[in-house]
Coordinates of C-alpha atoms in Angstrom, one line a residue:
M1 CA 9.1 4.8 -42.4
P2 CA 12.3 5.5 -40.5
G3 CA 12.0 6.1 -36.8
W4 CA 8.5 4.9 -36.6
K5 CA 7.7 3.2 -33.2
V6 CA 4.6 1.1 -32.6
M7 CA 3.1 -0.6 -29.6
P8 CA 2.9 -4.4 -29.3
R9 CA 0.2 -6.3 -27.5
A10 CA 2.7 -7.8 -25.0
G11 CA 4.5 -6.0 -22.3
V12 CA 1.9 -5.5 -19.5
A13 CA 3.5 -3.7 -16.6
K14 CA 4.2 -5.8 -13.5
S15 CA 3.0 -4.9 -10.0
P16 CA 3.7 -6.6 -6.7
S17 CA 0.0 -6.5 -5.9
G18 CA -2.0 -9.6 -6.6
S19 CA -4.8 -10.1 -9.1
G20 CA -7.4 -9.5 -6.3
D21 CA -6.0 -6.0 -5.7
F22 CA -8.5 -3.6 -7.4
H23 CA -6.4 -0.6 -6.5
G24 CA -3.3 -2.2 -8.1
Y25 CA -5.4 -3.0 -11.2
L26 CA -6.4 0.7 -11.4
A27 CA -2.9 1.9 -10.9
R28 CA -1.7 -0.2 -13.8
N29 CA -4.5 0.6 -16.2
L30 CA -6.7 3.6 -15.4
S31 CA -4.6 6.6 -16.3
D32 CA -3.1 5.2 -19.6
G33 CA -6.5 3.8 -20.6
Y34 CA -8.2 7.1 -20.1
R35 CA -5.5 8.9 -22.1
L36 CA -5.8 6.4 -24.9
A37 CA -9.6 6.9 -25.0
V38 CA -9.3 10.7 -25.0
V39 CA -6.7 11.0 -27.8
T40 CA -8.7 8.6 -29.9
V41 CA -12.3 9.8 -29.5
D42 CA -11.4 13.4 -28.7
D43 CA -14.1 13.6 -26.0
Q44 CA -13.1 13.8 -22.3
V45 CA -16.6 13.2 -21.0
G46 CA -17.2 10.3 -23.3
A47 CA -13.9 8.8 -22.4
V48 CA -14.9 8.7 -18.8
A49 CA -17.9 6.5 -19.6
I50 CA -15.8 4.4 -22.0
V51 CA -13.1 3.7 -19.4
H52 CA -15.6 3.1 -16.6
R53 CA -17.4 0.4 -18.6
A54 CA -14.1 -1.2 -19.6
I55 CA -12.6 -1.2 -16.1
T56 CA -15.6 -2.6 -14.4
A57 CA -16.4 -5.2 -17.1
A58 CA -12.9 -6.6 -17.2
W59 CA -12.5 -6.7 -13.5
R60 CA -15.8 -8.5 -12.9
G61 CA -15.1 -11.0 -15.7
A62 CA -11.5 -11.9 -14.7
T63 CA -11.3 -11.7 -10.9
T64 CA -9.7 -15.2 -10.6
A65 CA -7.1 -14.6 -13.4
S66 CA -3.5 -13.4 -13.1
E67 CA -2.5 -9.7 -13.3
R68 CA -1.6 -10.2 -16.9
D69 CA -4.9 -11.8 -17.8
V70 CA -6.9 -9.1 -16.1
D71 CA -4.9 -6.3 -17.7
E72 CA -5.1 -7.8 -21.1
A73 CA -8.9 -8.3 -20.6
F74 CA -9.1 -4.6 -19.9
G75 CA -7.1 -3.8 -23.0
R76 CA -9.5 -5.8 -25.2
R77 CA -12.6 -4.4 -23.5
L78 CA -11.2 -0.8 -23.9
D79 CA -10.6 -1.3 -27.6
S80 CA -14.1 -2.6 -28.0
E81 CA -15.7 0.3 -26.2
V82 CA -13.6 2.9 -28.1
E83 CA -14.5 1.2 -31.4
S84 CA -18.2 1.3 -30.4
A85 CA -18.0 5.0 -29.5
I86 CA -16.4 5.8 -32.9
R87 CA -19.1 3.8 -34.8
T88 CA -22.0 5.5 -33.0
S89 CA -20.5 8.9 -33.4
G90 CA -20.7 8.5 -37.2
R91 CA -18.2 9.7 -39.8
D92 CA -18.4 13.3 -40.9
P93 CA -17.8 13.9 -44.6
I94 CA -14.7 15.9 -45.4
D95 CA -15.5 19.5 -46.2
S96 CA -13.9 22.9 -46.3
A97 CA -15.1 23.7 -42.9
R98 CA -13.1 21.0 -41.2
D99 CA -9.3 20.3 -41.1
P100 CA -8.7 17.8 -43.9
F101 CA -6.2 15.8 -41.9
E102 CA -8.5 15.3 -38.9
A103 CA -11.4 14.5 -41.2
A104 CA -9.3 11.9 -43.0
L105 CA -8.3 10.4 -39.6
A106 CA -12.0 10.3 -38.5
D107 CA -12.9 8.6 -41.7
L108 CA -10.8 5.5 -40.8
D109 CA -12.5 2.7 -39.0
G110 CA -12.3 2.4 -35.2
R111 CA -9.7 -0.3 -35.1
Q112 CA -7.3 1.7 -37.4
Q113 CA -7.8 4.9 -35.2
I114 CA -6.9 2.9 -32.1
E115 CA -3.7 1.5 -33.7
L116 CA -2.6 5.0 -34.7
A117 CA -3.2 6.4 -31.3
R118 CA -1.2 3.6 -29.7
A119 CA 1.7 4.1 -32.2
F120 CA 1.9 7.9 -32.1
G121 CA 0.3 8.9 -28.8
P122 CA 2.5 11.0 -26.4
W123 CA 3.5 8.1 -24.2
E124 CA 6.5 8.5 -21.8
S125 CA 9.9 7.2 -22.7
T126 CA 11.4 4.1 -21.0
A127 CA 14.3 1.7 -21.6
T128 CA 13.7 -0.9 -24.3
A129 CA 14.9 -4.4 -24.4
D130 CA 17.8 -3.6 -26.7
G131 CA 19.2 -1.0 -24.3
G132 CA 17.7 2.0 -26.2
S133 CA 14.7 4.0 -25.3
G134 CA 11.2 4.3 -26.6
P135 CA 7.8 5.5 -25.5
T136 CA 5.4 3.6 -23.3
G137 CA 1.6 3.5 -23.4
P138 CA -1.6 1.8 -22.3
T139 CA -0.3 -1.7 -22.9
G140 CA 3.4 -1.4 -22.2
P141 CA 6.6 -0.5 -24.0
I142 CA 6.3 0.5 -27.7
G143 CA 8.5 -1.5 -30.0
R144 CA 10.1 -0.2 -33.2
A145 CA 8.9 -0.5 -36.8
G146 CA 9.0 -4.0 -38.1
S147 CA 8.6 -5.5 -34.6
G148 CA 5.4 -7.3 -35.6
D149 CA 2.7 -4.7 -35.2
R150 CA 1.6 -4.6 -38.8
A151 CA -1.9 -3.4 -37.9
A152 CA -0.5 0.1 -37.0
M153 CA 1.6 0.2 -40.2
S154 CA -1.5 -0.8 -42.2
A155 CA -3.5 2.0 -40.5
L156 CA -0.9 4.6 -41.3
R157 CA -0.9 3.5 -45.0
A158 CA -4.7 3.8 -45.0
L159 CA -4.5 7.3 -43.6
A160 CA -1.8 8.3 -46.1
A161 CA -3.9 6.9 -49.0
R162 CA -6.9 8.8 -47.7
L163 CA -4.9 12.0 -47.7
E164 CA -3.6 11.4 -51.2
T165 CA -7.2 11.7 -52.5
D166 CA -7.2 15.4 -51.5
D167 CA -5.2 18.4 -52.4
A168 CA -1.9 17.9 -50.7
N169 CA -1.6 21.6 -50.1
S170 CA -4.7 21.6 -48.0
W171 CA -3.0 19.6 -45.2
G172 CA 0.6 20.8 -45.6
T173 CA 3.9 19.3 -46.3
Q174 CA 4.3 17.5 -42.9
N175 CA 4.2 13.7 -43.1
P176 CA 1.3 11.9 -41.5
E177 CA 3.5 10.6 -38.6
R178 CA 4.5 14.1 -37.5
R179 CA 0.9 15.4 -37.8
L180 CA -0.4 12.5 -35.8
R181 CA 2.1 13.0 -33.0
A182 CA 1.2 16.7 -32.8
L183 CA -2.5 16.0 -32.9
Y184 CA -2.4 13.4 -30.1
E185 CA -0.2 15.6 -28.0
S186 CA -2.7 18.4 -28.3
R187 CA -5.6 16.1 -27.2
D188 CA -3.7 14.3 -24.4
P189 CA -5.3 15.1 -21.0
G190 CA -2.2 13.9 -19.1
A191 CA -2.2 12.0 -15.9
P192 CA -3.9 11.2 -13.6
A193 CA -7.4 10.2 -14.8
P194 CA -10.2 12.7 -13.7
L195 CA -11.1 12.6 -10.0
Q196 CA -14.8 12.1 -10.9
L197 CA -13.8 8.8 -12.7
R198 CA -11.6 7.6 -9.8
M199 CA -14.4 8.4 -7.3
R200 CA -17.0 6.6 -9.3
L201 CA -14.8 3.5 -9.6
Q202 CA -13.9 3.6 -5.9
Q203 CA -17.6 3.8 -5.0
D204 CA -18.4 0.8 -7.4
Y205 CA -15.7 -1.2 -5.6
R206 CA -17.0 -0.3 -2.1
E207 CA -20.5 -1.2 -3.1
A208 CA -19.3 -4.6 -4.5
E209 CA -17.4 -5.3 -1.3
V210 CA -20.6 -4.6 0.8
A211 CA -22.7 -6.8 -1.5
A212 CA -20.1 -9.6 -1.3
A213 CA -20.0 -9.4 2.5
A214 CA -23.8 -9.5 2.7
S215 CA -23.9 -12.5 0.4
S216 CA -21.2 -14.3 2.5
R217 CA -23.2 -13.7 5.7
R218 CA -26.4 -15.0 4.2
S219 CA -24.6 -18.2 3.1
R220 CA -22.9 -18.9 6.3
G221 CA -24.3 -22.0 8.1
W222 CA -24.6 -23.2 11.7
G223 CA -22.7 -26.5 11.4
P224 CA -19.4 -27.5 13.0
S225 CA -17.4 -24.9 11.1
F226 CA -19.5 -22.2 12.7
A227 CA -18.8 -23.5 16.2
I228 CA -15.1 -23.7 15.5
N229 CA -15.0 -20.1 14.1
A230 CA -17.1 -18.8 17.0
F231 CA -14.7 -20.4 19.5
L232 CA -11.6 -18.9 17.7
A233 CA -13.3 -15.5 17.6
L234 CA -14.1 -15.6 21.3
T235 CA -10.5 -16.7 22.1
T236 CA -9.1 -13.9 20.0
L237 CA -11.4 -11.3 21.6
T238 CA -10.3 -12.5 25.1
L239 CA -6.6 -12.1 24.2
L240 CA -7.2 -8.7 22.8
V241 CA -9.0 -7.5 25.9
A242 CA -6.2 -8.9 28.1
L243 CA -3.6 -7.1 25.9
A244 CA -5.5 -3.8 26.0
S245 CA -5.6 -3.9 29.8
T246 CA -1.8 -4.0 30.0
V247 CA -1.0 -1.3 27.5
D248 CA -1.6 2.4 28.1
L249 CA -2.9 3.8 24.8
R250 CA -4.2 7.2 24.2
A251 CA -7.9 7.1 23.5
S252 CA -7.5 9.1 20.3
A253 CA -4.8 6.8 18.9
A254 CA -6.8 3.7 19.8
A255 CA -9.9 5.0 18.1
S256 CA -8.1 5.9 14.9
A257 CA -5.5 3.1 14.8
D258 CA -2.9 5.9 14.5
P259 CA 0.6 4.7 15.5
T260 CA 2.3 8.1 14.8
G261 CA 1.7 9.6 18.3
D262 CA 2.2 13.3 18.9
P263 CA 4.4 15.3 16.5
I264 CA 7.7 16.6 17.9
A265 CA 8.0 20.0 19.5
P266 CA 8.6 22.5 18.1
L267 CA 6.2 21.6 15.3
T268 CA 8.2 20.7 12.2
I269 CA 6.9 20.2 8.6
T270 CA 9.0 17.5 6.8
G271 CA 7.4 17.7 3.4
V272 CA 4.5 19.0 1.3
S273 CA 2.9 17.0 -1.4
P274 CA -0.2 17.8 -3.6
V275 CA -3.4 15.8 -3.0
Q276 CA -5.4 17.3 -5.9
G277 CA -4.5 20.1 -8.3
G278 CA -6.1 21.7 -11.3
I279 CA -9.2 22.8 -9.4
D280 CA -10.9 25.5 -11.3
G281 CA -14.4 25.4 -9.8
G282 CA -14.0 27.9 -6.9
A283 CA -12.9 28.1 -3.3
V284 CA -11.4 25.1 -1.6
H285 CA -12.2 24.2 2.1
V286 CA -10.5 21.9 4.7
G287 CA -11.1 20.7 8.2
A288 CA -9.5 18.3 10.7
T289 CA -11.1 15.9 13.2
Q290 CA -9.3 13.9 15.8
Q291 CA -8.8 11.1 13.3
T292 CA -9.0 12.5 9.8
L293 CA -8.3 15.4 7.5
I294 CA -11.3 16.5 5.4
V295 CA -11.2 18.4 2.0
G296 CA -14.0 19.7 -0.1
F297 CA -13.9 21.5 -3.5
P298 CA -16.4 22.3 -6.3
P299 CA -16.3 19.9 -9.3
S300 CA -14.9 21.2 -12.5
P301 CA -17.3 23.4 -14.6
L302 CA -16.9 20.7 -17.2
W303 CA -19.3 18.6 -15.1
H304 CA -21.9 21.3 -14.5
Q305 CA -25.0 21.1 -16.6
S306 CA -25.5 24.8 -16.2
S307 CA -23.9 27.7 -14.3
Q308 CA -27.0 27.8 -12.0
D309 CA -26.6 24.2 -10.8
C310 CA -26.0 23.9 -7.1
Q311 CA -23.4 21.2 -7.5
A312 CA -22.3 19.5 -4.3
D313 CA -18.6 19.7 -3.5
V314 CA -16.3 16.7 -4.0
V315 CA -15.4 15.5 -0.5
G316 CA -12.2 13.6 0.4
V317 CA -11.1 12.1 3.7
I318 CA -7.4 11.7 4.4
D319 CA -6.4 9.0 7.0
W320 CA -3.3 8.9 9.3
Q321 CA -1.3 7.2 6.5
G322 CA -2.0 10.1 4.1
Q323 CA -4.3 8.0 2.0
T324 CA -7.3 9.9 0.5
S325 CA -10.7 8.3 0.1
W326 CA -12.9 10.3 -2.3
I327 CA -16.4 9.8 -0.9
G328 CA -18.2 11.8 -3.5
A329 CA -20.7 14.7 -3.3
R330 CA -22.2 14.0 0.2
A331 CA -22.0 17.4 2.0
G332 CA -23.5 20.0 -0.3
H333 CA -21.5 23.0 -1.5
A334 CA -19.2 23.9 1.5
E335 CA -18.9 27.5 2.6
A336 CA -17.2 26.4 5.8
I337 CA -15.8 23.1 7.3
A338 CA -15.1 22.6 11.0
G339 CA -13.6 19.4 12.5
D340 CA -13.6 18.3 16.2
P341 CA -10.1 17.8 17.6
S342 CA -11.5 15.6 20.3
S343 CA -13.8 13.3 18.3
P344 CA -14.5 12.2 14.8
S345 CA -17.2 14.8 14.4
A346 CA -17.2 17.3 11.5
Y347 CA -19.6 20.0 10.3
V348 CA -20.2 21.7 7.0
S349 CA -22.4 24.6 6.2
G350 CA -23.5 25.8 2.7
P351 CA -26.0 25.4 -0.1
G352 CA -27.7 22.0 -0.5
S353 CA -28.9 20.3 -3.7
Y354 CA -31.7 22.8 -4.2
C355 CA -29.6 25.9 -3.4
Q356 CA -31.1 26.1 0.1
L357 CA -28.7 26.9 2.9
V358 CA -28.3 23.8 5.2
Q359 CA -25.8 22.1 7.4
F360 CA -24.2 18.7 7.2
V361 CA -23.0 16.7 10.2
S362 CA -20.6 13.8 10.3
I363 CA -19.8 11.6 13.3
D364 CA -17.4 9.3 11.6
G365 CA -14.6 11.5 10.4
G366 CA -16.3 12.6 7.2
A367 CA -17.3 9.3 5.7
T368 CA -21.0 9.8 6.0
W369 CA -23.1 13.0 6.4
S370 CA -26.6 13.9 7.6
A371 CA -28.4 17.1 6.6
G372 CA -30.4 19.6 8.6
P373 CA -31.2 23.3 9.0
L374 CA -28.6 25.9 10.0
P375 CA -28.7 27.1 13.6
G376 CA -31.8 29.2 14.2
A377 CA -32.9 28.6 10.6
A378 CA -30.3 31.1 9.5
T379 CA -30.2 32.4 5.9
S380 CA -26.4 32.5 5.7
S381 CA -23.5 30.4 6.8
P382 CA -21.9 31.3 10.1
A383 CA -19.2 34.1 10.1
W384 CA -17.1 31.8 12.4
I385 CA -17.4 28.2 13.5
A386 CA -15.3 26.0 15.6
F387 CA -15.3 23.0 18.0
D388 CA -14.3 23.4 21.6
P389 CA -11.1 21.3 21.9
A390 CA -11.7 20.7 25.6
H391 CA -15.2 19.3 25.2
A392 CA -15.9 16.7 22.5
H393 CA -18.8 17.4 20.2
R394 CA -19.3 20.9 21.5
L395 CA -19.6 23.3 18.5
L396 CA -19.9 27.1 18.4
A397 CA -21.3 29.1 15.5
Y398 CA -21.1 32.9 15.4
Y399 CA -23.4 35.3 13.6
P400 CA -22.9 39.1 14.1
G401 CA -24.4 39.7 17.6
L402 CA -25.4 36.1 18.1
L403 CA -23.5 33.0 19.3
Y404 CA -24.9 29.5 19.0
T405 CA -23.8 26.5 21.0
S406 CA -24.3 22.9 20.3
S407 CA -23.3 19.9 22.5
D408 CA -24.1 17.3 19.8
S409 CA -21.9 18.4 16.9
G410 CA -24.5 20.7 15.4
T411 CA -27.7 18.6 15.6
S412 CA -29.4 20.9 18.1
W413 CA -28.5 24.5 19.2
T414 CA -29.0 27.1 21.9
S415 CA -28.2 30.8 21.4
R416 CA -27.2 33.9 23.3
T417 CA -26.4 37.5 22.3
T418 CA -22.8 38.7 22.3
A419 CA -20.9 42.0 21.7
V420 CA -17.6 40.1 21.2
T421 CA -16.6 38.3 18.0
P422 CA -15.0 34.9 18.8
V423 CA -11.8 34.3 16.8
A424 CA -10.1 31.1 18.2
F425 CA -9.9 28.4 20.9
D426 CA -6.7 27.6 22.6
P427 CA -5.9 23.8 23.1
N428 CA -7.4 24.0 26.6
G429 CA -10.8 25.4 25.6
R430 CA -10.1 29.1 26.4
L431 CA -12.0 31.1 23.8
V432 CA -10.4 34.3 22.5
G433 CA -12.5 37.1 21.1
W434 CA -12.1 40.6 19.6
S435 CA -14.1 43.8 19.8
S436 CA -13.3 47.4 18.9
G437 CA -9.5 46.9 18.9
K438 CA -9.4 44.9 22.1
L439 CA -8.9 41.2 22.8
F440 CA -11.0 39.2 25.3
D441 CA -11.2 35.7 26.6
S442 CA -14.0 33.4 27.8
L443 CA -13.8 30.2 29.9
D444 CA -17.5 29.3 29.4
D445 CA -17.8 29.2 25.6
G446 CA -18.7 32.8 25.2
A447 CA -21.3 33.2 28.0
S448 CA -19.0 35.8 29.6
W449 CA -16.0 37.7 28.5
V450 CA -13.0 39.3 30.2
E451 CA -10.8 41.9 28.5
T452 CA -7.1 40.8 28.2
G453 CA -5.5 43.8 26.4
P454 CA -5.2 45.7 23.1
G455 CA -5.7 43.9 19.9
P456 CA -5.6 44.8 16.2
A457 CA -7.6 47.8 15.1
E458 CA -9.5 45.7 12.5
Q459 CA -11.2 42.4 13.0
P460 CA -8.7 39.5 12.5
V461 CA -8.7 37.6 9.3
A462 CA -7.5 34.5 11.1
A463 CA -6.4 33.6 14.6
G464 CA -4.9 30.9 16.8
A465 CA -4.7 30.9 20.6
F466 CA -2.4 29.5 23.3
A467 CA -2.3 29.8 27.1
T468 CA 0.3 32.6 26.7
G469 CA -1.2 34.7 24.0
A470 CA -2.8 34.8 20.6
L471 CA -1.6 34.6 17.0
I472 CA -3.5 37.2 14.9
G473 CA -3.5 37.1 11.1
T474 CA -4.2 40.3 9.1
R475 CA -3.9 41.4 5.5
D476 CA -0.5 42.9 6.4
G477 CA 1.1 40.1 8.4
L478 CA 1.1 37.6 11.3
W479 CA 1.2 39.1 14.7
W480 CA 1.9 37.7 18.2
Y481 CA -0.2 39.2 21.0
P482 CA 1.2 37.9 24.3
L483 CA -0.9 38.3 27.4
T484 CA 1.9 40.1 29.3
A485 CA 3.8 42.1 26.6
V486 CA 3.3 44.3 23.5
A487 CA 2.4 42.8 20.2
S488 CA 5.0 42.1 17.5
R489 CA 4.8 41.1 13.8
I490 CA 6.6 37.9 13.1
Q491 CA 5.8 37.5 9.3
S492 CA 4.8 40.0 6.6
G493 CA 2.3 39.4 3.9
A494 CA -1.4 38.5 3.9
V495 CA -2.4 35.8 6.4
F496 CA -5.3 33.6 5.4
S497 CA -5.6 30.8 8.0
I498 CA -4.1 29.5 11.2
A499 CA -4.5 26.0 12.7
T500 CA -3.2 25.3 16.2
L501 CA -2.0 22.0 17.5
A502 CA -0.9 21.6 21.1
Q503 CA 1.7 24.4 21.6
G504 CA 2.3 24.9 17.9
A505 CA 0.5 26.4 14.9
V506 CA 0.5 26.0 11.1
V507 CA 0.0 29.2 9.2
V508 CA -0.8 29.8 5.5
G509 CA -0.5 33.2 3.7
A510 CA 0.8 34.9 0.6
D511 CA 3.6 37.4 -0.1
A512 CA 3.1 40.8 -1.9
N513 CA 3.1 39.0 -5.3
G514 CA 0.3 36.6 -4.2
H515 CA 2.6 33.6 -4.0
P516 CA 1.8 31.3 -1.1
W517 CA 3.9 30.6 2.0
L518 CA 3.4 28.0 4.7
G519 CA 5.0 28.1 8.2
T520 CA 4.9 26.8 11.7
V521 CA 5.0 28.8 15.0
D522 CA 5.9 27.6 18.5
S523 CA 4.2 29.4 21.3
S524 CA 7.2 29.1 23.7
A525 CA 9.4 31.2 21.4
P526 CA 7.1 33.0 18.8
G527 CA 8.7 33.2 15.4
I528 CA 8.0 31.5 12.2
S529 CA 9.7 28.6 10.4
L530 CA 8.8 28.6 6.7
A531 CA 8.4 25.2 4.9
A532 CA 9.7 24.5 1.4
L533 CA 6.8 24.3 -1.1
P534 CA 7.1 22.3 -4.3
G535 CA 7.9 24.6 -7.3
D536 CA 4.6 24.4 -9.0
M537 CA 2.8 25.2 -5.7
A538 CA 5.2 28.0 -4.7
S539 CA 4.6 29.7 -8.1
L540 CA 0.9 29.8 -7.8
Q541 CA -0.9 33.1 -7.4
I542 CA -3.6 32.8 -4.7
T543 CA -6.3 35.0 -3.2
D544 CA -7.2 32.8 -0.3
G545 CA -6.0 29.8 1.7
Q546 CA -7.0 27.4 4.5
V547 CA -5.2 25.0 6.7
A548 CA -6.4 22.4 9.2
A549 CA -4.2 20.0 11.3
N550 CA -4.2 17.1 13.6
D551 CA -1.4 14.8 14.9
T552 CA -0.8 13.2 11.6
G553 CA -0.3 16.3 9.5
A554 CA -1.9 19.4 8.0
V555 CA -4.1 19.7 5.0
L556 CA -3.6 22.9 2.9
A557 CA -6.0 24.6 0.5
L558 CA -4.7 27.3 -1.8
S559 CA -7.4 29.0 -3.8
G560 CA -7.0 31.2 -6.9
G561 CA -7.4 30.9 -10.6
N562 CA -5.9 27.4 -10.3
S563 CA -6.5 26.0 -6.8
I564 CA -4.7 23.1 -5.2
L565 CA -5.0 20.8 -2.2
A566 CA -1.8 19.6 -0.5
L567 CA -0.8 17.5 2.5
A568 CA 2.0 18.6 4.9
T569 CA 3.6 15.9 7.0
F570 CA 5.0 16.5 10.5
A571 CA 8.2 15.1 12.2
H572 CA 7.2 12.5 14.8

C-alpha cells in the first residue's frame, strides 16, 4: 500500500519536566489522547470519561517511574479503556440505513479500530528520522509502511476484506485508506482537550495533593528530626522578618507575590492572547481584584441535561504570571462580576443552582466562594456594581432609585434612595454619576451628589473616571468629558466596557461591522491607542464585551455567536 504511514509504539515526546510533574504529564498526553479516543469511538462525551480514567489510573500507578514509563502506561491504559468502550457499545449489523463503510469499520474489534485510528488519524506533520516528514499522534512520530507496525496493516486488510463482502458500489471507488483519513478528519475535535476535562483533572490533582499533605502531617513524629526541623523553620522565619523590615514593598505586591510592579505610563498593551475560545453557551463575564483576574462563562450546551438547567458558570482565576486555574462551577451563573482593586475580594450575582437569584462572595481572589441573598432580597441582579478603590472591601450595588453599600464585600448591606445613577469610580474613590443628561460626582459613596456639568443625553453604556474628567462609552463612540472643557469623541463605534487603572484605561468596543477593537486611553492626553488583536479574534462579530484590569494585565471577554476570553499584557 504505497504511501501508507503507521504509528509505532516507540517515540514518546520528551519534556524537561520530571516524572513527578502532573502538568507536564498532561501536556504530553491529554490532548492527543482525547483526540484518539474521539476519532475511534465517535463520542465526545464518552471520550472524556475514557481519557479521565486512563490519565488518573496511569498517573497513580506509575508515580515513581520515568516520563517514558508514565506516558507508555497511559498509552496502554487508554487502549484498554477505548477497547472496553467499543465492546460495551456493541456492534450494529450492516444495513441499508447506515453507511456501509462506517458499519464495516465498527464491525472490527476494538484493537483493530485503535490501530487504524493511529495510522490514519489527522495527526500533525513533523520531521522524521530520515529527514523527511510524517504525521505525529498520541504516541509520537508515525513511521512508514513496513516499519514494523504490522498490527495496523493487518487491521487495514481486515477492513478491506469486510468491505469486499458487500457491493463495492455501495461504498464508492475510494480505497479504504483515503476513506479512513476523511472519516477521522471529520471526527477530530482538534486541540486542546475540553475545558471540562482539564478542570476535572486539575481538581483531582488538587484533592490528591491535599490528601497527601494531610497524610504527611499525621505521620510526622516528635523525635529529634522534628526538633531540628522546628529549629530550622524558626531560623528561616527570623531571617525573613529581618529581611522584610529592610525592604519597602507595596502591600499589594507582597500579598500577591507579584514582582511586576506598576505598568508604565501611558498604559501600553504589549500583546493579546486567547485564554479560552469556542464558547457557545452565552454571555461571558470578567472581573479584576488586586491580585487576580477572574473569568466566568456558561458551559457548552453539550454539557446541559436540558435547556432549563440552571448550570453554574465555569470560573477561572488568572494569576500575575498569566496562568489560569479553572476552579469549576463555584459561583452560580454570573450576570455580573465585580473585583476589588484594593483587596482579594470579588462578588458575583446571578442565578444559583435552583434558578434562584443569589450572590456569591470571595475573599481569596476567586478561589473559593460563599453564597447568600442579594442586597435587600432583590429579585434581579444590580444594574451597576463596583468596589470603591479607595476603601478595601467597600462595595456599592445600584438598583433604579436605590443604592446599597456594603463594607464587608457584600456580606451585609445598608441602603439609601438616590435620583442619580452611579456609573464609575475614579482611582481615588470619587464616584461619578449621571442623571437626565448631566454628570455628578460624590465623595461619600453616593450619600450626596454635586453636579459637575453636562453629560450624554442617554444613560452611558460604560464609563471610567479620573480626577480630571470622565470617559463615557455609548453606542456611537467613546467620549471624553473633562471637568473644565467641552466633551469630545475620541473613538467611533459601539463601546461595551471600560476599566480604569491609575491614570489610564482599557476600553473594548466594536466597529460598524461588529468586529471588536481594544484600546488604551491616558487621562493626561485623552486619545486612544488601539492594540493589535490576533486575526481570529479581530474577525469575530460580537454583540457585547467586557474588560477588567489590574497591574498585571487586562482580561477581555468578547461575546457573540462564538465568544472568547483573552488576556492582554501590559508593558512594565
